[in-house]
């Protein structure tokens, strides 16, 4: 558009990357004009304008040739999903998606009043290509606290308590008698040395040193 307007006004036009980079402009429709000056050399017989341009989705630098002040991801953790979406709208991101902050919680159809616990990209991260960037917000229901870390279950399965019968501590008493008999307190399931020896667990249950296979304290 700018080149066409310049030509209509009696000027030829060239363009250059207005940032501190050196990108070529293959498709003029993807670039916008930030600066214009008279070109040092004419193109043909017509006076020539030199446009400093950047990609359409990028902000112009403060001066021609300076770095582009890319927008940064704002902090939306602690906001409702609805408010966070409004906060992120000016970035013109590809999408804003909600996911559950707890791995065992399924999101309902609407989560506008759910609270953001984690965000990706992180707050402060530069958004260089908003058209291909999706913001992922992990949320939790109203009245439910955020987990301390990601990939956490809200209702984890309880850990079953250990019992003497489940113990398999090979460093426990093994019964050192050479001819059978009682050896005192033993740990169920532990290895033992003398087949036929007997002992009792801490709960008072009688165990015998026997197979099959490697001898252990068994009932």
PDB file of C-alpha atoms in Angstrom:
ATOM      1  CA  UNK A   1       0.000   0.000   0.000  1.00  0.00           C
ATOM      2  CA  UNK A   2       2.732   2.486   0.974  1.00  0.00           C
ATOM      3  CA  UNK A   3       4.767   1.745  -2.141  1.00  0.00           C
ATOM      4  CA  UNK A   4       1.689   2.130  -4.334  1.00  0.00           C
ATOM      5  CA  UNK A   5       0.831   5.433  -2.678  1.00  0.00           C
ATOM      6  CA  UNK A   6       4.404   6.656  -3.171  1.00  0.00           C
ATOM      7  CA  UNK A   7       4.337   5.706  -6.829  1.00  0.00           C
ATOM      8  CA  UNK A   8       1.028   7.546  -7.312  1.00  0.00           C
ATOM      9  CA  UNK A   9       2.655  10.624  -5.808  1.00  0.00           C
ATOM     10  CA  UNK A  10       5.572  10.414  -8.236  1.00  0.00           C
ATOM     11  CA  UNK A  11       8.076   8.459  -6.140  1.00  0.00           C
ATOM     12  CA  UNK A  12       9.729   5.098  -6.389  1.00  0.00           C
ATOM     13  CA  UNK A  13      10.119   3.255  -3.071  1.00  0.00           C
ATOM     14  CA  UNK A  14      12.500   0.806  -1.454  1.00  0.00           C
ATOM     15  CA  UNK A  15      12.358  -0.674   2.045  1.00  0.00           C
ATOM     16  CA  UNK A  16      14.640  -1.961   4.774  1.00  0.00           C
ATOM     17  CA  UNK A  17      14.241  -3.663   8.146  1.00  0.00           C
ATOM     18  CA  UNK A  18      13.604  -0.883  10.659  1.00  0.00           C
ATOM     19  CA  UNK A  19      14.814  -3.006  13.581  1.00  0.00           C
ATOM     20  CA  UNK A  20      18.364  -3.904  14.560  1.00  0.00           C
ATOM     21  CA  UNK A  21      18.058  -7.001  12.346  1.00  0.00           C
ATOM     22  CA  UNK A  22      18.477  -7.368   8.624  1.00  0.00           C
ATOM     23  CA  UNK A  23      15.419  -9.265   7.418  1.00  0.00           C
ATOM     24  CA  UNK A  24      14.365  -9.116   3.782  1.00  0.00           C
ATOM     25  CA  UNK A  25      10.817  -8.182   2.835  1.00  0.00           C
ATOM     26  CA  UNK A  26       9.534 -10.959   0.593  1.00  0.00           C
ATOM     27  CA  UNK A  27       5.854 -10.024   0.836  1.00  0.00           C
ATOM     28  CA  UNK A  28       5.087  -6.346   1.312  1.00  0.00           C
ATOM     29  CA  UNK A  29       1.623  -7.142   2.711  1.00  0.00           C
ATOM     30  CA  UNK A  30       3.250  -8.671   5.824  1.00  0.00           C
ATOM     31  CA  UNK A  31       5.149  -5.494   6.706  1.00  0.00           C
ATOM     32  CA  UNK A  32       4.173  -2.027   7.918  1.00  0.00           C
ATOM     33  CA  UNK A  33       5.979   1.281   7.575  1.00  0.00           C
ATOM     34  CA  UNK A  34       7.481   2.827  10.699  1.00  0.00           C
ATOM     35  CA  UNK A  35       9.831   5.406   9.139  1.00  0.00           C
ATOM     36  CA  UNK A  36      10.460   7.020   5.770  1.00  0.00           C
ATOM     37  CA  UNK A  37      13.333   9.068   4.420  1.00  0.00           C
ATOM     38  CA  UNK A  38      14.611  10.076   1.021  1.00  0.00           C
ATOM     39  CA  UNK A  39      16.770   7.329  -0.441  1.00  0.00           C
ATOM     40  CA  UNK A  40      20.420   8.117  -0.954  1.00  0.00           C
ATOM     41  CA  UNK A  41      20.153   6.897  -4.550  1.00  0.00           C
ATOM     42  CA  UNK A  42      17.276   7.167  -6.976  1.00  0.00           C
ATOM     43  CA  UNK A  43      15.646   4.118  -8.492  1.00  0.00           C
ATOM     44  CA  UNK A  44      15.438   5.010 -12.162  1.00  0.00           C
ATOM     45  CA  UNK A  45      14.691   8.641 -12.925  1.00  0.00           C
ATOM     46  CA  UNK A  46      12.141   9.194 -10.168  1.00  0.00           C
ATOM     47  CA  UNK A  47      12.921  10.449  -6.658  1.00  0.00           C
ATOM     48  CA  UNK A  48      12.941   7.529  -4.247  1.00  0.00           C
ATOM     49  CA  UNK A  49      11.639   7.013  -0.711  1.00  0.00           C
ATOM     50  CA  UNK A  50      13.235   4.549   1.693  1.00  0.00           C
ATOM     51  CA  UNK A  51      10.729   2.947   4.084  1.00  0.00           C
ATOM     52  CA  UNK A  52      11.824   1.480   7.431  1.00  0.00           C
ATOM     53  CA  UNK A  53       9.449  -1.442   8.016  1.00  0.00           C
ATOM     54  CA  UNK A  54       8.666  -4.174  10.558  1.00  0.00           C
ATOM     55  CA  UNK A  55       6.287  -7.132  10.466  1.00  0.00           C
ATOM     56  CA  UNK A  56       2.632  -6.221  10.940  1.00  0.00           C
ATOM     57  CA  UNK A  57       2.350  -7.920  14.344  1.00  0.00           C
ATOM     58  CA  UNK A  58       5.425  -6.183  15.785  1.00  0.00           C
ATOM     59  CA  UNK A  59       5.588  -2.696  17.341  1.00  0.00           C
ATOM     60  CA  UNK A  60       7.824  -0.111  15.739  1.00  0.00           C
ATOM     61  CA  UNK A  61      11.176   0.572  17.407  1.00  0.00           C
ATOM     62  CA  UNK A  62      11.718   3.973  19.002  1.00  0.00           C
ATOM     63  CA  UNK A  63      14.171   4.905  16.254  1.00  0.00           C
ATOM     64  CA  UNK A  64      15.083   3.414  12.903  1.00  0.00           C
ATOM     65  CA  UNK A  65      17.601   0.615  13.490  1.00  0.00           C
ATOM     66  CA  UNK A  66      16.856   0.077  17.189  1.00  0.00           C
ATOM     67  CA  UNK A  67      15.589  -3.187  18.735  1.00  0.00           C
ATOM     68  CA  UNK A  68      11.891  -3.960  18.512  1.00  0.00           C
ATOM     69  CA  UNK A  69      10.140  -3.516  21.899  1.00  0.00           C
ATOM     70  CA  UNK A  70       8.333  -6.850  21.812  1.00  0.00           C
ATOM     71  CA  UNK A  71       5.345  -7.079  24.149  1.00  0.00           C
ATOM     72  CA  UNK A  72       5.877  -9.151  27.269  1.00  0.00           C
ATOM     73  CA  UNK A  73       3.547 -11.734  28.741  1.00  0.00           C
ATOM     74  CA  UNK A  74       1.728 -10.171  31.692  1.00  0.00           C
ATOM     75  CA  UNK A  75       1.231 -12.008  34.969  1.00  0.00           C
ATOM     76  CA  UNK A  76      -2.260 -13.487  35.087  1.00  0.00           C
ATOM     77  CA  UNK A  77      -1.750 -16.048  37.873  1.00  0.00           C
ATOM     78  CA  UNK A  78      -4.324 -15.335  40.579  1.00  0.00           C
ATOM     79  CA  UNK A  79      -6.842 -13.841  38.155  1.00  0.00           C
ATOM     80  CA  UNK A  80     -10.034 -15.524  37.052  1.00  0.00           C
ATOM     81  CA  UNK A  81      -9.892 -17.076  33.606  1.00  0.00           C
ATOM     82  CA  UNK A  82     -12.281 -14.408  32.334  1.00  0.00           C
ATOM     83  CA  UNK A  83     -10.124 -11.539  33.626  1.00  0.00           C
ATOM     84  CA  UNK A  84      -6.931 -13.210  32.399  1.00  0.00           C
ATOM     85  CA  UNK A  85      -8.428 -13.532  28.911  1.00  0.00           C
ATOM     86  CA  UNK A  86      -9.231  -9.818  28.938  1.00  0.00           C
ATOM     87  CA  UNK A  87      -5.704  -9.009  30.131  1.00  0.00           C
ATOM     88  CA  UNK A  88      -4.170 -11.043  27.306  1.00  0.00           C
ATOM     89  CA  UNK A  89      -6.493  -9.806  24.550  1.00  0.00           C
ATOM     90  CA  UNK A  90      -4.262  -6.857  23.454  1.00  0.00           C
ATOM     91  CA  UNK A  91      -1.472  -9.324  22.603  1.00  0.00           C
ATOM     92  CA  UNK A  92      -3.635 -10.746  19.769  1.00  0.00           C
ATOM     93  CA  UNK A  93      -2.475 -14.283  20.537  1.00  0.00           C
ATOM     94  CA  UNK A  94      -3.437 -17.250  18.405  1.00  0.00           C
ATOM     95  CA  UNK A  95      -5.496 -18.706  21.273  1.00  0.00           C
ATOM     96  CA  UNK A  96      -6.018 -18.714  25.040  1.00  0.00           C
ATOM     97  CA  UNK A  97      -6.712 -22.202  26.392  1.00  0.00           C
ATOM     98  CA  UNK A  98      -7.735 -23.416  29.848  1.00  0.00           C
ATOM     99  CA  UNK A  99      -6.569 -26.661  31.434  1.00  0.00           C
ATOM    100  CA  UNK A 100      -7.095 -28.122  34.885  1.00  0.00           C
ATOM    101  CA  UNK A 101      -4.489 -27.329  37.523  1.00  0.00           C
ATOM    102  CA  UNK A 102      -5.180 -30.787  39.023  1.00  0.00           C
ATOM    103  CA  UNK A 103      -4.618 -33.866  36.893  1.00  0.00           C
ATOM    104  CA  UNK A 104      -7.643 -35.694  38.322  1.00  0.00           C
ATOM    105  CA  UNK A 105     -10.125 -32.824  37.808  1.00  0.00           C
ATOM    106  CA  UNK A 106     -12.075 -32.439  34.568  1.00  0.00           C
ATOM    107  CA  UNK A 107     -12.975 -28.924  33.464  1.00  0.00           C
ATOM    108  CA  UNK A 108     -16.622 -28.004  32.926  1.00  0.00           C
ATOM    109  CA  UNK A 109     -17.760 -26.284  29.732  1.00  0.00           C
ATOM    110  CA  UNK A 110     -17.369 -22.804  31.271  1.00  0.00           C
ATOM    111  CA  UNK A 111     -14.485 -21.804  33.558  1.00  0.00           C
ATOM    112  CA  UNK A 112     -14.748 -18.004  33.538  1.00  0.00           C
ATOM    113  CA  UNK A 113     -14.814 -17.860  37.354  1.00  0.00           C
ATOM    114  CA  UNK A 114     -12.025 -20.408  37.861  1.00  0.00           C
ATOM    115  CA  UNK A 115      -8.670 -19.127  39.122  1.00  0.00           C
ATOM    116  CA  UNK A 116      -5.437 -19.254  37.123  1.00  0.00           C
ATOM    117  CA  UNK A 117      -2.734 -21.205  39.018  1.00  0.00           C
ATOM    118  CA  UNK A 118      -0.054 -21.608  36.319  1.00  0.00           C
ATOM    119  CA  UNK A 119       0.584 -19.881  32.996  1.00  0.00           C
ATOM    120  CA  UNK A 120       2.598 -20.599  29.871  1.00  0.00           C
ATOM    121  CA  UNK A 121       4.282 -18.444  28.556  1.00  0.00           C
ATOM    122  CA  UNK A 122       5.586 -17.269  31.893  1.00  0.00           C
ATOM    123  CA  UNK A 123       5.093 -13.682  33.029  1.00  0.00           C
ATOM    124  CA  UNK A 124       7.707 -11.378  31.491  1.00  0.00           C
ATOM    125  CA  UNK A 125       8.466 -13.618  28.508  1.00  0.00           C
ATOM    126  CA  UNK A 126       8.703 -11.744  25.191  1.00  0.00           C
ATOM    127  CA  UNK A 127       5.988 -12.547  22.675  1.00  0.00           C
ATOM    128  CA  UNK A 128       7.722 -12.332  19.318  1.00  0.00           C
ATOM    129  CA  UNK A 129       5.176 -14.199  17.209  1.00  0.00           C
ATOM    130  CA  UNK A 130       1.729 -13.660  18.747  1.00  0.00           C
ATOM    131  CA  UNK A 131      -0.110 -15.081  15.713  1.00  0.00           C
ATOM    132  CA  UNK A 132       1.396 -18.506  16.396  1.00  0.00           C
ATOM    133  CA  UNK A 133       1.509 -18.311  20.212  1.00  0.00           C
ATOM    134  CA  UNK A 134      -1.096 -19.966  22.442  1.00  0.00           C
ATOM    135  CA  UNK A 135      -1.422 -19.038  26.116  1.00  0.00           C
ATOM    136  CA  UNK A 136      -2.081 -22.100  28.281  1.00  0.00           C
ATOM    137  CA  UNK A 137      -3.694 -21.281  31.630  1.00  0.00           C
ATOM    138  CA  UNK A 138      -4.108 -23.980  34.290  1.00  0.00           C
ATOM    139  CA  UNK A 139      -7.075 -23.189  36.509  1.00  0.00           C
ATOM    140  CA  UNK A 140      -8.814 -24.447  39.628  1.00  0.00           C
ATOM    141  CA  UNK A 141     -12.425 -24.197  40.757  1.00  0.00           C
ATOM    142  CA  UNK A 142     -13.700 -21.373  43.006  1.00  0.00           C
ATOM    143  CA  UNK A 143     -12.927 -22.194  46.624  1.00  0.00           C
ATOM    144  CA  UNK A 144     -10.238 -24.744  45.719  1.00  0.00           C
ATOM    145  CA  UNK A 145      -6.655 -23.762  46.478  1.00  0.00           C
ATOM    146  CA  UNK A 146      -4.008 -24.006  43.780  1.00  0.00           C
ATOM    147  CA  UNK A 147      -1.560 -26.909  44.027  1.00  0.00           C
ATOM    148  CA  UNK A 148       2.003 -26.083  45.010  1.00  0.00           C
ATOM    149  CA  UNK A 149       3.339 -27.681  41.831  1.00  0.00           C
ATOM    150  CA  UNK A 150       1.974 -28.707  38.467  1.00  0.00           C
ATOM    151  CA  UNK A 151       0.864 -32.274  37.678  1.00  0.00           C
ATOM    152  CA  UNK A 152      -0.676 -32.743  41.126  1.00  0.00           C
ATOM    153  CA  UNK A 153      -3.795 -34.741  42.028  1.00  0.00           C
ATOM    154  CA  UNK A 154      -6.481 -33.102  44.133  1.00  0.00           C
ATOM    155  CA  UNK A 155      -7.579 -36.476  45.560  1.00  0.00           C
ATOM    156  CA  UNK A 156      -4.586 -38.856  45.429  1.00  0.00           C
ATOM    157  CA  UNK A 157      -5.097 -42.525  46.276  1.00  0.00           C
ATOM    158  CA  UNK A 158      -4.269 -43.186  49.950  1.00  0.00           C
ATOM    159  CA  UNK A 159      -1.047 -45.064  50.667  1.00  0.00           C
ATOM    160  CA  UNK A 160      -1.830 -48.393  52.390  1.00  0.00           C
ATOM    161  CA  UNK A 161      -0.143 -48.805  55.801  1.00  0.00           C
ATOM    162  CA  UNK A 162       2.737 -51.266  56.011  1.00  0.00           C
ATOM    163  CA  UNK A 163       2.401 -54.381  58.166  1.00  0.00           C
ATOM    164  CA  UNK A 164       4.787 -56.901  59.689  1.00  0.00           C
ATOM    165  CA  UNK A 165       3.524 -59.505  57.230  1.00  0.00           C
ATOM    166  CA  UNK A 166       4.467 -57.248  54.276  1.00  0.00           C
ATOM    167  CA  UNK A 167       7.991 -56.593  55.528  1.00  0.00           C
ATOM    168  CA  UNK A 168      10.894 -57.978  53.555  1.00  0.00           C
ATOM    169  CA  UNK A 169      13.831 -56.583  55.473  1.00  0.00           C
ATOM    170  CA  UNK A 170      16.719 -58.934  54.856  1.00  0.00           C
ATOM    171  CA  UNK A 171      18.774 -57.111  57.481  1.00  0.00           C
ATOM    172  CA  UNK A 172      16.393 -58.186  60.276  1.00  0.00           C
ATOM    173  CA  UNK A 173      16.814 -61.181  62.576  1.00  0.00           C
ATOM    174  CA  UNK A 174      17.628 -64.328  60.668  1.00  0.00           C
ATOM    175  CA  UNK A 175      17.743 -66.876  63.485  1.00  0.00           C
ATOM    176  CA  UNK A 176      21.319 -67.917  64.167  1.00  0.00           C
ATOM    177  CA  UNK A 177      20.719 -71.289  65.882  1.00  0.00           C
ATOM    178  CA  UNK A 178      22.323 -74.412  64.339  1.00  0.00           C
ATOM    179  CA  UNK A 179      19.765 -76.970  65.441  1.00  0.00           C
ATOM    180  CA  UNK A 180      16.315 -75.455  65.268  1.00  0.00           C
ATOM    181  CA  UNK A 181      14.519 -74.218  68.366  1.00  0.00           C
ATOM    182  CA  UNK A 182      13.242 -70.770  69.192  1.00  0.00           C
ATOM    183  CA  UNK A 183      15.315 -67.657  68.338  1.00  0.00           C
ATOM    184  CA  UNK A 184      13.136 -64.965  69.874  1.00  0.00           C
ATOM    185  CA  UNK A 185      11.726 -62.038  67.899  1.00  0.00           C
ATOM    186  CA  UNK A 186      11.893 -62.247  64.083  1.00  0.00           C
ATOM    187  CA  UNK A 187      10.759 -60.147  61.114  1.00  0.00           C
ATOM    188  CA  UNK A 188       8.218 -61.909  58.868  1.00  0.00           C
ATOM    189  CA  UNK A 189       9.538 -62.457  55.346  1.00  0.00           C
ATOM    190  CA  UNK A 190      13.190 -61.929  56.274  1.00  0.00           C
ATOM    191  CA  UNK A 191      15.819 -64.467  55.274  1.00  0.00           C
ATOM    192  CA  UNK A 192      16.747 -67.045  57.932  1.00  0.00           C
ATOM    193  CA  UNK A 193      19.661 -69.464  58.286  1.00  0.00           C
ATOM    194  CA  UNK A 194      18.328 -72.551  60.095  1.00  0.00           C
ATOM    195  CA  UNK A 195      15.358 -74.468  58.651  1.00  0.00           C
ATOM    196  CA  UNK A 196      12.887 -75.468  61.341  1.00  0.00           C
ATOM    197  CA  UNK A 197      13.801 -72.660  63.739  1.00  0.00           C
ATOM    198  CA  UNK A 198      10.874 -70.758  65.186  1.00  0.00           C
ATOM    199  CA  UNK A 199      10.346 -67.201  66.355  1.00  0.00           C
ATOM    200  CA  UNK A 200       7.628 -64.702  67.009  1.00  0.00           C
ATOM    201  CA  UNK A 201       6.903 -61.329  65.410  1.00  0.00           C
ATOM    202  CA  UNK A 202       6.479 -58.127  67.394  1.00  0.00           C
ATOM    203  CA  UNK A 203       2.756 -58.850  67.323  1.00  0.00           C
ATOM    204  CA  UNK A 204       3.306 -62.262  68.942  1.00  0.00           C
ATOM    205  CA  UNK A 205       2.592 -64.336  65.792  1.00  0.00           C
ATOM    206  CA  UNK A 206       4.587 -67.588  65.491  1.00  0.00           C
ATOM    207  CA  UNK A 207       6.824 -67.941  62.404  1.00  0.00           C
ATOM    208  CA  UNK A 208       9.019 -70.805  61.159  1.00  0.00           C
ATOM    209  CA  UNK A 209      12.221 -70.704  59.114  1.00  0.00           C
ATOM    210  CA  UNK A 210      11.226 -72.651  55.986  1.00  0.00           C
ATOM    211  CA  UNK A 211      10.918 -72.772  52.184  1.00  0.00           C
ATOM    212  CA  UNK A 212       9.951 -73.193  49.442  1.00  0.00           C
ATOM    213  CA  UNK A 213      13.148 -71.918  47.891  1.00  0.00           C
ATOM    214  CA  UNK A 214      15.290 -69.653  50.054  1.00  0.00           C
ATOM    215  CA  UNK A 215      14.359 -70.074  53.709  1.00  0.00           C
ATOM    216  CA  UNK A 216      12.421 -67.165  55.160  1.00  0.00           C
ATOM    217  CA  UNK A 217      10.370 -66.561  58.281  1.00  0.00           C
ATOM    218  CA  UNK A 218       6.960 -67.847  57.193  1.00  0.00           C
ATOM    219  CA  UNK A 219       3.730 -68.772  58.954  1.00  0.00           C
TER     220      UNK A 219
END
